Coordinates of C-alpha atoms in Angstrom, one line a residue:
X1 CA -46.9 9.6 -18.0
X2 CA -44.7 8.1 -20.7
X3 CA -42.4 5.6 -19.0
X4 CA -41.3 3.2 -21.8
X5 CA -38.1 4.2 -23.5
X6 CA -36.2 3.4 -26.7
X7 CA -32.5 4.2 -27.0
X8 CA -31.6 5.0 -30.6
X9 CA -27.9 5.9 -30.2
X10 CA -25.1 6.4 -27.8
X11 CA -22.2 8.4 -29.1
X12 CA -19.1 10.2 -27.8
X13 CA -18.9 13.9 -28.3
X14 CA -15.8 15.9 -29.1
X15 CA -14.6 15.1 -25.6
X16 CA -14.0 11.3 -25.4
X17 CA -15.3 11.4 -21.8
X18 CA -18.7 13.0 -22.8
X19 CA -21.7 11.0 -24.0
X20 CA -24.8 11.9 -26.0
X21 CA -27.7 9.4 -25.7
X22 CA -30.7 9.8 -28.1
X23 CA -34.0 8.1 -28.0
X24 CA -37.7 8.4 -27.4
X25 CA -40.3 7.9 -24.7
X26 CA -43.3 5.7 -25.7
X27 CA -46.6 7.0 -24.3
X28 CA -49.7 4.9 -23.5
X29 CA -51.4 6.0 -26.8
X30 CA -48.2 4.7 -28.7
X31 CA -47.1 8.3 -29.5
X32 CA -43.5 9.1 -29.0
X33 CA -41.5 12.0 -27.5
X34 CA -38.0 12.3 -28.7
X35 CA -35.3 13.0 -26.0
X36 CA -31.6 13.3 -25.5
X37 CA -29.3 12.9 -22.5
X38 CA -26.0 14.6 -22.4
X39 CA -23.2 13.6 -19.9
X40 CA -20.3 16.1 -19.9
X41 CA -17.5 16.4 -17.4
X42 CA -17.4 19.8 -15.8
X43 CA -14.3 19.1 -13.6
X44 CA -12.6 16.0 -12.2
X45 CA -15.3 15.9 -9.4
X46 CA -18.4 17.2 -11.4
X47 CA -20.4 15.5 -14.2
X48 CA -23.1 17.6 -16.0
X49 CA -26.2 15.7 -16.8
X50 CA -28.9 17.2 -19.0
X51 CA -32.2 15.5 -20.1
X52 CA -34.2 17.3 -22.8
X53 CA -37.6 16.2 -24.1
X54 CA -38.6 17.9 -27.4
X55 CA -42.4 18.1 -27.5
X56 CA -45.5 18.3 -25.3
X57 CA -43.7 17.5 -22.1
X58 CA -44.0 19.4 -18.8
X59 CA -42.3 17.1 -16.4
X60 CA -39.0 15.2 -16.2
X61 CA -38.2 12.3 -13.9
X62 CA -34.9 10.7 -12.8
X63 CA -34.8 7.4 -10.9
X64 CA -31.4 7.1 -9.1
X65 CA -30.8 3.8 -7.4
X66 CA -30.7 3.7 -3.6
X67 CA -30.8 1.3 -0.7
X68 CA -32.8 0.9 2.4
X69 CA -30.0 1.9 4.7
X70 CA -28.8 4.9 2.7
X71 CA -29.1 8.3 4.4
X72 CA -30.0 11.4 2.4
X73 CA -28.8 14.8 3.7
X74 CA -28.6 18.4 2.6
X75 CA -31.4 20.0 0.6
X76 CA -30.6 23.5 1.8
X77 CA -32.3 24.7 5.0
X78 CA -34.4 21.8 6.2
X79 CA -35.7 22.5 9.7
X80 CA -37.3 19.3 11.0
X81 CA -35.3 16.3 9.8
X82 CA -31.6 15.9 9.0
X83 CA -31.9 12.4 7.3
X84 CA -34.6 12.6 4.6
X85 CA -34.7 8.9 3.7
X86 CA -38.3 7.7 3.8
X87 CA -39.7 11.1 3.0
X88 CA -41.1 13.0 0.0
X89 CA -39.6 16.5 -0.1
X90 CA -40.9 19.4 -2.3
X91 CA -38.4 22.1 -3.1
X92 CA -39.7 25.6 -3.5
X93 CA -38.6 28.9 -1.9
X94 CA -41.4 30.0 0.4
X95 CA -42.3 31.6 3.7
X96 CA -41.7 28.7 6.2
X97 CA -45.0 29.4 8.0
X98 CA -45.9 29.6 11.7
X99 CA -45.7 26.3 13.5
X100 CA -44.8 24.1 10.6
X101 CA -46.7 21.2 12.1
X102 CA -46.5 22.1 15.8
X103 CA -49.9 22.2 17.4
X104 CA -52.1 24.0 18.2
X105 CA -50.2 26.9 16.6
X106 CA -50.2 25.5 13.1
X107 CA -53.9 25.0 12.9
X108 CA -54.5 28.4 14.5
X109 CA -52.2 30.1 12.0
X110 CA -54.0 28.4 9.1
X111 CA -57.5 29.3 10.4
X112 CA -56.6 33.0 10.9
X113 CA -54.2 33.7 8.0
X114 CA -53.5 30.5 6.0
X115 CA -49.9 30.8 7.4
X116 CA -49.3 27.6 9.2
X117 CA -46.6 25.9 7.0
X118 CA -45.5 22.3 7.1
X119 CA -42.4 20.3 8.1
X120 CA -40.9 20.8 4.7
X121 CA -41.6 24.5 4.1
X122 CA -38.4 26.5 3.9
X123 CA -37.0 29.9 2.9
X124 CA -34.0 28.2 1.3
X125 CA -34.8 24.7 0.1
X126 CA -32.1 23.5 -2.3
X127 CA -32.4 20.6 -4.9
X128 CA -29.2 19.0 -3.7
X129 CA -28.3 16.0 -1.6
X130 CA -25.4 14.0 -0.3
X131 CA -25.9 10.4 0.8
X132 CA -24.2 8.2 3.3
X133 CA -22.9 6.2 0.3
X134 CA -21.2 9.3 -1.0
X135 CA -23.7 9.8 -3.8
X136 CA -24.4 13.5 -4.6
X137 CA -26.5 15.4 -7.0
X138 CA -27.6 19.0 -7.6
X139 CA -30.3 20.3 -9.9
X140 CA -29.6 23.5 -11.8
X141 CA -33.3 24.0 -12.6
X142 CA -35.2 26.9 -11.1
X143 CA -38.5 25.1 -11.6
X144 CA -40.4 23.4 -8.8
X145 CA -38.9 20.0 -8.0
X146 CA -39.7 17.0 -5.7
X147 CA -37.4 14.4 -4.2
X148 CA -39.3 11.3 -3.2
X149 CA -37.1 9.0 -1.0
X150 CA -39.8 6.7 0.3
X151 CA -38.8 3.6 -1.7
X152 CA -36.0 1.4 -0.4
X153 CA -34.2 0.8 -3.6
X154 CA -34.7 4.0 -5.7
X155 CA -35.3 7.7 -5.5
X156 CA -37.7 9.7 -7.7
X157 CA -36.5 13.2 -8.7
X158 CA -39.2 15.2 -10.5
X159 CA -38.8 18.6 -12.2
X160 CA -41.7 20.7 -13.5
X161 CA -39.9 21.2 -16.9
X162 CA -39.2 19.3 -20.1
X163 CA -35.5 19.9 -19.4
X164 CA -33.7 18.6 -16.4
X165 CA -30.2 19.9 -15.8
X166 CA -27.9 19.0 -12.9
X167 CA -24.6 17.8 -11.8
X168 CA -23.5 14.5 -10.2
X169 CA -20.5 14.8 -7.8
X170 CA -17.6 12.5 -7.0
X171 CA -15.9 12.5 -3.6
X172 CA -14.7 10.0 -1.1
X173 CA -16.2 11.9 1.9
X174 CA -18.6 14.8 2.6
X175 CA -15.8 17.3 2.7
X176 CA -14.8 16.5 -0.9
X177 CA -18.5 16.5 -2.0
X178 CA -19.3 19.8 -0.4
X179 CA -16.2 21.3 -2.1
X180 CA -17.3 19.9 -5.4
X181 CA -20.9 21.3 -5.2
X182 CA -19.6 24.7 -4.1
X183 CA -17.5 24.9 -7.2
X184 CA -20.8 25.4 -8.9
X185 CA -22.9 27.3 -6.2
X186 CA -20.1 29.6 -5.2
X187 CA -18.5 29.8 -1.7
X188 CA -19.3 32.3 1.1
X189 CA -16.5 34.7 1.9
X190 CA -14.9 34.9 5.3
X191 CA -16.7 37.5 7.5
X192 CA -14.8 40.7 8.4
X193 CA -13.4 40.7 11.9
X194 CA -15.7 43.3 13.4
X195 CA -18.9 41.3 13.1
X196 CA -17.8 38.4 15.3
X197 CA -15.8 40.1 18.0
X198 CA -18.8 40.2 20.2
X199 CA -22.6 40.3 20.4
X200 CA -24.8 41.9 17.9
X201 CA -27.6 43.5 19.9
X202 CA -30.9 43.5 18.1
X203 CA -33.1 46.2 19.5
X204 CA -35.6 48.9 18.8
X205 CA -36.8 52.1 20.6
X206 CA -34.7 55.1 19.6
X207 CA -31.4 56.9 20.5
X208 CA -31.8 57.1 24.2
X209 CA -32.7 53.5 24.5
X210 CA -29.5 52.5 22.6
X211 CA -27.5 54.5 25.0
X212 CA -29.2 53.0 28.0
X213 CA -28.6 49.4 26.7
X214 CA -25.0 50.2 25.9
X215 CA -24.4 51.4 29.5
X216 CA -25.9 48.1 30.8
X217 CA -23.7 46.1 28.6
X218 CA -20.6 48.0 29.5
X219 CA -21.3 47.7 33.2
X220 CA -21.5 43.9 32.8
X221 CA -18.4 43.6 30.6
X222 CA -20.3 42.3 27.6
X223 CA -18.3 42.4 24.3
X224 CA -20.4 44.2 21.7
X225 CA -19.7 44.1 17.9
X226 CA -22.8 46.1 16.8
X227 CA -26.2 47.4 17.5
X228 CA -28.7 46.1 14.9
X229 CA -31.4 48.8 14.8
X230 CA -34.2 47.2 12.8
X231 CA -36.5 50.2 13.4
X232 CA -34.2 52.8 11.9
X233 CA -37.1 53.6 9.5
X234 CA -39.6 53.9 12.3
X235 CA -42.0 51.4 13.8
X236 CA -45.7 50.6 13.2
X237 CA -48.1 48.5 15.1
X238 CA -50.0 45.7 13.2
X239 CA -52.2 42.8 14.2
X240 CA -48.9 40.7 14.3
X241 CA -47.0 42.9 16.6
X242 CA -44.4 45.6 16.1
X243 CA -43.4 46.0 12.4
X244 CA -41.6 48.6 10.3
X245 CA -42.6 51.3 7.9
X246 CA -41.4 49.9 4.6
X247 CA -40.2 53.2 3.2
X248 CA -36.4 53.1 3.4
X249 CA -35.3 56.3 5.0
X250 CA -34.0 57.2 8.5
X251 CA -36.8 58.3 10.9
X252 CA -35.1 61.3 12.5
X253 CA -37.8 61.7 15.1
X254 CA -37.4 58.2 16.4
X255 CA -33.6 58.5 16.3
X256 CA -32.8 62.1 17.1
X257 CA -29.0 62.7 17.2
X258 CA -28.4 59.7 15.0
X259 CA -25.1 60.9 13.6
X260 CA -23.7 61.6 17.1
X261 CA -24.9 58.2 18.3
X262 CA -23.2 56.4 15.4
X263 CA -20.0 58.5 16.0
X264 CA -20.0 57.7 19.8
X265 CA -20.5 54.0 19.1
X266 CA -17.7 54.0 16.5
X267 CA -15.3 55.4 19.0
X268 CA -16.0 52.3 21.1
X269 CA -15.4 50.1 18.0
X270 CA -19.1 49.3 17.8
X271 CA -20.9 49.3 14.5
X272 CA -24.5 50.1 13.6
X273 CA -26.6 47.7 11.4
X274 CA -30.0 48.4 9.8
X275 CA -32.7 46.6 7.9
X276 CA -34.2 46.6 4.4
X277 CA -36.3 44.3 2.2
X278 CA -37.4 44.3 -1.5
X279 CA -40.9 45.5 -0.6
X280 CA -42.0 49.1 -0.7
X281 CA -45.2 50.3 1.0
X282 CA -47.2 53.5 0.3
X283 CA -47.2 55.1 3.8
X284 CA -47.5 58.8 2.8
X285 CA -51.0 59.1 4.4
X286 CA -50.0 57.0 7.4
X287 CA -46.7 58.5 8.7
X288 CA -46.3 62.2 9.5
X289 CA -42.6 62.7 8.8
X290 CA -42.2 61.0 5.4
X291 CA -39.6 62.9 3.3
X292 CA -39.4 60.7 0.3
X293 CA -42.3 58.5 -1.0
X294 CA -40.4 55.6 -2.4
X295 CA -43.6 53.7 -3.4
X296 CA -44.6 56.6 -5.7
X297 CA -41.1 56.8 -7.2
X298 CA -41.1 53.0 -7.9
X299 CA -44.7 53.1 -9.3
X300 CA -44.0 56.0 -11.6
X301 CA -40.9 54.4 -13.1
X302 CA -42.3 50.9 -13.4
X303 CA -39.9 49.3 -10.8
X304 CA -42.5 47.1 -9.2
X305 CA -43.8 43.7 -10.3
X306 CA -47.2 44.0 -12.0
X307 CA -50.5 42.3 -12.3
X308 CA -51.9 41.1 -15.6
X309 CA -53.8 44.4 -15.8
X310 CA -50.5 46.4 -15.6
X311 CA -50.9 47.7 -12.1
X312 CA -48.4 47.3 -9.2
X313 CA -49.0 43.9 -7.7
X314 CA -49.8 44.6 -4.0
X315 CA -48.9 41.8 -1.7
X316 CA -50.5 41.5 1.8
X317 CA -48.2 41.3 4.8
X318 CA -50.2 41.0 8.1
X319 CA -52.7 43.9 7.8
X320 CA -51.0 46.1 5.1
X321 CA -50.0 45.7 1.5
X322 CA -46.8 46.5 -0.3
X323 CA -45.3 46.4 -3.8
X324 CA -42.4 44.1 -4.6
X325 CA -39.3 45.3 -6.5
X326 CA -39.0 43.8 -10.0
X327 CA -35.4 42.5 -10.1
X328 CA -35.6 41.7 -13.8
X329 CA -35.7 45.4 -14.5
X330 CA -32.0 46.7 -14.5
X331 CA -33.2 50.2 -13.8
X332 CA -35.0 49.0 -10.7
X333 CA -31.9 47.3 -9.4
X334 CA -29.8 50.4 -9.9
X335 CA -32.5 52.5 -8.1
X336 CA -32.6 50.2 -5.1
X337 CA -28.8 50.0 -4.8
X338 CA -28.8 53.8 -4.8
X339 CA -31.3 53.9 -2.0
X340 CA -29.1 51.6 0.1
X341 CA -26.1 53.8 -0.6
X342 CA -27.9 57.1 0.0
X343 CA -30.2 56.2 2.9
X344 CA -28.3 53.5 4.7
X345 CA -24.6 53.7 4.1
X346 CA -24.6 57.5 4.1
X347 CA -25.9 57.5 7.6
X348 CA -23.2 55.1 8.9
X349 CA -24.7 51.7 8.5
X350 CA -22.0 48.9 8.4
X351 CA -24.5 46.2 7.6
X352 CA -28.1 45.2 7.3
X353 CA -30.7 42.5 7.3
X354 CA -31.7 41.9 3.7
X355 CA -35.0 40.4 4.5
X356 CA -37.6 38.4 2.5
X357 CA -37.0 37.3 -1.1
X358 CA -39.4 34.4 -1.2
X359 CA -42.7 36.1 -2.1
X360 CA -42.8 36.5 -5.9
X361 CA -46.3 35.4 -7.0
X362 CA -46.7 32.9 -9.8
X363 CA -49.2 35.1 -11.6
X364 CA -47.1 38.3 -11.6
X365 CA -45.9 40.0 -14.8
X366 CA -42.2 40.7 -14.9
X367 CA -40.4 43.4 -16.8
X368 CA -38.2 40.9 -18.6
X369 CA -41.1 38.8 -19.7
X370 CA -39.7 35.8 -17.9
X371 CA -42.1 33.3 -16.4
X372 CA -42.6 34.0 -12.7
X373 CA -42.9 30.2 -12.0
X374 CA -39.3 29.9 -13.1
X375 CA -38.0 33.2 -11.7
X376 CA -39.6 32.6 -8.3
X377 CA -36.7 30.5 -7.0
X378 CA -34.2 32.8 -8.7
X379 CA -35.6 35.9 -7.0
X380 CA -33.7 35.4 -3.7
X381 CA -30.4 34.9 -5.6
X382 CA -31.0 38.2 -7.5
X383 CA -31.9 40.0 -4.2
X384 CA -28.6 38.8 -2.6
X385 CA -26.7 39.7 -5.8
X386 CA -28.1 43.3 -5.7
X387 CA -26.9 43.7 -2.1
X388 CA -23.5 42.0 -2.8
X389 CA -22.8 44.4 -5.7
X390 CA -23.0 47.4 -3.3
X391 CA -19.8 46.1 -1.5
X392 CA -17.9 46.2 -4.8
X393 CA -19.3 49.5 -6.0
X394 CA -18.6 51.3 -2.8
X395 CA -15.3 49.4 -2.2
X396 CA -16.5 48.4 1.2
X397 CA -15.6 44.7 1.8
X398 CA -16.2 45.3 5.5
X399 CA -20.0 45.6 4.9
X400 CA -22.1 42.6 6.0
X401 CA -25.7 41.8 5.0
X402 CA -27.6 38.8 6.1
X403 CA -30.4 37.0 4.1
X404 CA -33.0 34.4 5.0
X405 CA -34.2 33.3 1.6
X406 CA -31.9 31.5 -0.9
X407 CA -31.5 29.1 -3.7
X408 CA -28.6 27.2 -5.3
X409 CA -26.3 30.1 -6.2
X410 CA -27.0 32.2 -3.0
X411 CA -23.6 31.2 -1.4
X412 CA -21.9 33.1 -4.2
X413 CA -23.7 36.3 -3.4
X414 CA -24.8 36.5 0.2
X415 CA -22.3 37.5 3.0
X416 CA -24.2 35.8 5.8
X417 CA -27.3 33.6 6.1
X418 CA -29.8 33.5 9.0
X419 CA -32.4 30.9 9.6
X420 CA -35.5 33.1 9.5
X421 CA -38.3 33.4 11.9
X422 CA -38.3 30.6 14.5
X423 CA -41.2 30.3 17.0
X424 CA -40.2 31.2 20.6
X425 CA -40.7 27.6 21.6
X426 CA -38.9 24.3 22.3
X427 CA -40.5 22.2 19.6
X428 CA -38.7 20.4 16.7
X429 CA -41.0 21.9 14.0
X430 CA -40.6 25.6 14.4
X431 CA -38.7 26.2 17.7
X432 CA -35.2 26.2 19.1
X433 CA -34.5 22.6 17.8
X434 CA -34.9 23.8 14.2
X435 CA -32.1 26.4 14.8
X436 CA -29.7 23.4 14.9
X437 CA -31.3 21.1 12.2
X438 CA -31.4 24.1 9.8
X439 CA -27.7 24.8 10.3
X440 CA -26.7 21.1 9.8
X441 CA -28.7 20.6 6.6
X442 CA -27.9 23.9 5.0
X443 CA -24.1 23.5 5.7
X444 CA -24.0 20.6 3.3
X445 CA -25.5 22.7 0.4
X446 CA -23.1 25.6 0.5
X447 CA -24.6 27.8 3.3
X448 CA -21.4 27.6 5.3
X449 CA -21.9 30.7 7.5
X450 CA -25.3 30.8 9.0
X451 CA -27.0 31.6 12.3
X452 CA -30.3 32.1 14.2
X453 CA -32.0 34.8 16.2
X454 CA -31.1 34.2 19.9
X455 CA -34.4 33.5 21.5
X456 CA -36.4 33.1 18.3
X457 CA -38.7 35.6 16.7
X458 CA -42.4 34.6 16.3
X459 CA -44.4 35.5 19.4
X460 CA -48.1 34.7 19.5
X461 CA -51.1 35.8 21.6
X462 CA -53.8 33.2 21.3
X463 CA -56.8 32.3 23.5
X464 CA -55.9 28.6 23.2
X465 CA -52.2 29.0 23.9
X466 CA -49.7 31.9 24.0
X467 CA -46.2 31.5 22.7
X468 CA -44.0 33.9 24.6
X469 CA -40.2 33.6 25.1
X470 CA -39.4 32.2 28.5
X471 CA -36.4 33.0 30.5
X472 CA -35.2 29.4 30.3
X473 CA -35.6 29.3 26.5
X474 CA -33.5 32.5 26.2
X475 CA -30.8 31.2 28.5
X476 CA -30.5 28.0 26.5
X477 CA -30.6 29.7 23.1
X478 CA -27.8 32.0 24.4
X479 CA -25.6 28.9 25.2
X480 CA -26.3 27.5 21.8
X481 CA -25.4 30.7 19.9
X482 CA -22.1 31.0 21.7
X483 CA -20.9 28.1 19.6
X484 CA -22.3 29.4 16.2
X485 CA -20.9 31.7 13.6
X486 CA -22.6 34.8 14.7
X487 CA -24.0 35.8 18.2
X488 CA -27.1 38.0 17.5
X489 CA -30.2 38.8 19.5
X490 CA -33.7 39.6 18.3
X491 CA -36.5 41.1 20.5
X492 CA -39.1 39.3 18.5
X493 CA -42.3 40.7 17.0
X494 CA -43.8 41.3 20.5
X495 CA -40.8 42.5 22.5
X496 CA -42.7 43.3 25.7
X497 CA -44.0 39.7 25.9
X498 CA -40.6 38.1 25.5
X499 CA -37.8 37.6 27.9
X500 CA -34.8 39.7 26.8
X501 CA -31.1 39.7 27.5
X502 CA -31.5 42.4 30.2
X503 CA -34.9 41.5 31.6
X504 CA -33.2 40.6 34.9
X505 CA -29.7 40.7 36.4
X506 CA -29.2 36.9 36.2
X507 CA -30.0 36.8 32.5
X508 CA -27.7 39.8 31.8
X509 CA -24.9 38.1 33.7
X510 CA -25.5 34.8 31.8
X511 CA -25.6 36.6 28.5
X512 CA -22.4 38.4 29.2
X513 CA -20.6 35.3 30.1
X514 CA -21.5 33.5 26.9
X515 CA -20.8 36.5 24.8
X516 CA -17.3 36.4 26.3
X517 CA -17.0 32.7 25.5
X518 CA -18.1 33.5 22.0
X519 CA -15.5 36.3 21.7
X520 CA -12.8 34.0 23.1
X521 CA -13.4 31.6 20.1
X522 CA -12.6 34.5 17.7
X523 CA -9.3 33.1 16.3
X524 CA -10.7 29.5 16.1
X525 CA -13.8 30.8 14.2
X526 CA -11.6 32.9 11.8
X527 CA -9.9 29.6 10.8
X528 CA -13.3 28.1 10.1
X529 CA -14.3 31.1 8.0
X530 CA -11.2 30.6 5.9
X531 CA -12.1 27.0 5.4
X532 CA -15.6 28.1 4.3
X533 CA -14.1 30.5 1.7
X534 CA -11.5 28.1 0.4
X535 CA -13.5 24.8 0.5
X536 CA -17.1 25.6 1.0
X537 CA -17.1 23.7 4.4
X538 CA -19.7 24.7 7.0
X539 CA -18.7 26.5 10.2
X540 CA -21.4 24.5 12.2
X541 CA -21.2 20.9 11.1
X542 CA -23.2 17.7 11.4
X543 CA -21.4 14.8 13.0
X544 CA -22.0 13.0 9.7
X545 CA -19.8 15.6 8.0
X546 CA -16.8 14.8 10.2
X547 CA -17.6 11.1 10.8
X548 CA -19.4 9.8 7.7
X549 CA -18.2 6.2 8.3
X550 CA -20.2 6.1 11.6
X551 CA -23.9 5.3 11.0
X552 CA -24.8 6.5 14.5
X553 CA -24.4 10.0 13.1
X554 CA -27.0 9.7 10.3
X555 CA -30.0 10.4 12.4
X556 CA -28.8 13.2 14.7
X557 CA -31.1 16.1 13.9
X558 CA -30.8 18.7 16.6
X559 CA -29.3 16.8 19.4
X560 CA -25.6 17.5 18.7
X561 CA -23.3 19.4 16.3
X562 CA -19.7 20.3 15.7
X563 CA -18.2 23.7 15.6
X564 CA -15.5 23.1 13.1
X565 CA -13.7 19.8 13.6
X566 CA -12.5 20.2 17.2
X567 CA -15.5 21.2 19.3
X568 CA -18.5 18.9 20.0
X569 CA -21.7 20.6 21.2
X570 CA -24.7 18.8 22.7
X571 CA -27.0 21.7 23.7
X572 CA -30.0 21.2 26.0
X573 CA -33.0 22.2 23.9
X574 CA -35.9 20.8 25.9
X575 CA -37.6 22.6 28.7
X576 CA -36.7 21.6 32.3
X577 CA -33.8 19.3 31.4
X578 CA -30.6 19.5 33.3
X579 CA -28.8 16.5 31.9
X580 CA -28.0 15.5 28.3
X581 CA -27.4 12.2 26.7
X582 CA -24.4 12.7 24.5
X583 CA -23.1 10.5 21.7
X584 CA -19.3 10.7 21.4
X585 CA -17.8 9.7 18.1
X586 CA -14.4 7.9 18.2
X587 CA -11.7 9.7 20.1
X588 CA -11.0 11.4 23.4
X589 CA -13.1 14.3 24.5
X590 CA -12.8 16.8 27.3
X591 CA -15.7 18.7 28.8
X592 CA -14.7 22.4 28.6
X593 CA -16.7 23.3 31.7
X594 CA -15.7 20.4 34.0
X595 CA -12.5 19.0 32.4
X596 CA -14.0 15.5 32.7
X597 CA -12.7 13.2 29.9
X598 CA -14.6 10.8 27.8
X599 CA -13.1 8.2 25.5
X600 CA -15.1 6.6 22.6
X601 CA -14.0 3.5 20.7
X602 CA -14.9 2.4 17.2
X603 CA -18.5 2.0 18.1
X604 CA -18.8 5.4 19.8
X605 CA -19.9 6.1 23.3
X606 CA -23.2 7.2 24.8
X607 CA -23.1 9.0 28.2
X608 CA -25.5 11.1 30.2
X609 CA -23.8 14.3 31.2
X610 CA -24.9 16.9 33.7
X611 CA -25.9 20.1 31.9
X612 CA -27.4 22.6 34.2
X613 CA -28.0 26.1 32.9
X614 CA -24.6 27.8 32.5
X615 CA -22.8 24.5 32.0
X616 CA -23.8 23.1 28.6
X617 CA -22.4 19.9 27.3
X618 CA -19.5 21.1 25.1
X619 CA -16.4 19.1 24.5
X620 CA -13.0 19.6 22.8
X621 CA -10.8 16.9 21.4
X622 CA -8.3 15.9 24.1
X623 CA -5.3 16.3 21.8
X624 CA -6.3 19.8 20.7
X625 CA -3.8 22.5 21.8
X626 CA -5.0 25.3 19.5
X627 CA -7.9 26.6 21.4
X628 CA -7.1 29.9 23.2
X629 CA -6.4 30.2 26.9
X630 CA -8.9 33.1 26.8
X631 CA -11.6 30.5 26.4
X632 CA -10.8 29.0 29.9
X633 CA -10.8 32.5 31.3
X634 CA -14.2 33.3 29.8
X635 CA -15.6 30.0 31.2
X636 CA -14.3 30.5 34.7
X637 CA -14.1 34.2 34.9
X638 CA -10.5 33.8 36.1
X639 CA -7.2 33.8 34.3
X640 CA -5.9 30.4 33.5
X641 CA -3.2 29.3 35.9
X642 CA 0.2 28.7 34.5
X643 CA 3.0 26.6 35.9
X644 CA 6.1 28.7 36.6
X645 CA 9.2 27.8 34.6
X646 CA 11.9 25.9 36.6

């Protein structure tokens, strides 16, 4: 490590505001490595910084000054902690793992499959932060990086490259800083109206099951935007639970009368959504009704990533293997886009989950010759870009796809993010609490429209401890999701062992009520989507984002959030609790379920609020008059009373 430095020259470039610094690092053996630093304004709020070493270097370090009381926020989707001061955070796109530190599940997952994860593992970690002192930086590098915030008075930023490129941002508050960073990352576009007019029902099972579920929903007056039919390609059983045949064509035996079903739903203004990922499995010998063997097509044309021996690189997923699409091959990209058009859009899909994107191995061989260690973090951006291009090529701006993996430029390409596979539990490492923390952190890094699976996904059968979705967990997650960007269910990987939206009459009634509350916020949410598109601001916001001058907001992880600037949500996310300690920032707040008022002064206010199931702690600014009367009707089940005119 060569830490001593000599500055040889500091000069202005053509732009009088730009600087070029030249010098050298002095190593312990007295050898020297020449370097240069360029500082170039990119906009009034953005300063480009580039550090380049010129020989035998494989790491670059920056040491920004800090202070003991400075909070560090952002870093893309971070699921366990909102404030990262005092922590060392690696940034690499990866499977988040099962448990992520929660026990005994993490140890069990590591013993059985090496799949446990840690508190910092994330599908969409981003090398970007905003601090409580309004300092902000983004790395443009795709190489592995580490942010070490354990020292009081400085931070260490490490990049596995001889070149470090990034931007430093100027802004007086988080809103200005998020707008500045999303000038570079791109901004997510407002969602089309159809996808947030009601619930998106995630289910599997075939045509008749869809019709049965629809009847249940209609009988209970549940607004439905879409049925998300993950198993449109058919379903297989694995050691993990129920998974799919990764051969992207409609299974006409599982969904007989598909076209008629799609047409009938369309007449009710309900869309159909499907599923795809960049893996392709060879299932010709396993599935009886295969019409098109996509694996053989991809293999024959060289569309899959390869091993060093030139063979398709087969990656294990639970108890089967699959090839991964090589997105550096332009022909492979065209081929996959045509599959989506021919096999998904042609059968009436209005949207899909574009799953995975984080699995490129570091020892793969790519068509372009690029290093997989650099392309690894770029892969999820390229996957989202492939899907985004379909909207333009088909002139279908109403299509929506949602992704779980991402990197710095993903906001430009994806239409909707989701937080991946949470455990069906209450814990803060991989359960319901992470469905809030992940939203709050990612919203500061450009993922402005994001959501989670209602109820979580990962269900585990284990002799030591089972993780099955309970009724209480589903009810509380439903309440939480009603005040998010999208209201979407998932059965989980073991549907029969999870409580579902229609497991009993009480749950179905509860689900319908909060789906109506979600629908009643439609116009308010549309305004937030417009802010996301125009400014990059998140729909679901940390209290820090709205109240950065209040240090009480710096360490709120999952306990509270804002929906836009007008609604404060303090969800109950712990088992058995029926009260909630709420921190109110400065202002007057009205409980939307009880109409009780709370007034907080300059120092804020902490109050314990009753929050039984069905009456979450949700508040609106007292002076707000823009929220719809339909919200009150959805809450009470009765039309809002009006005073007759005199």
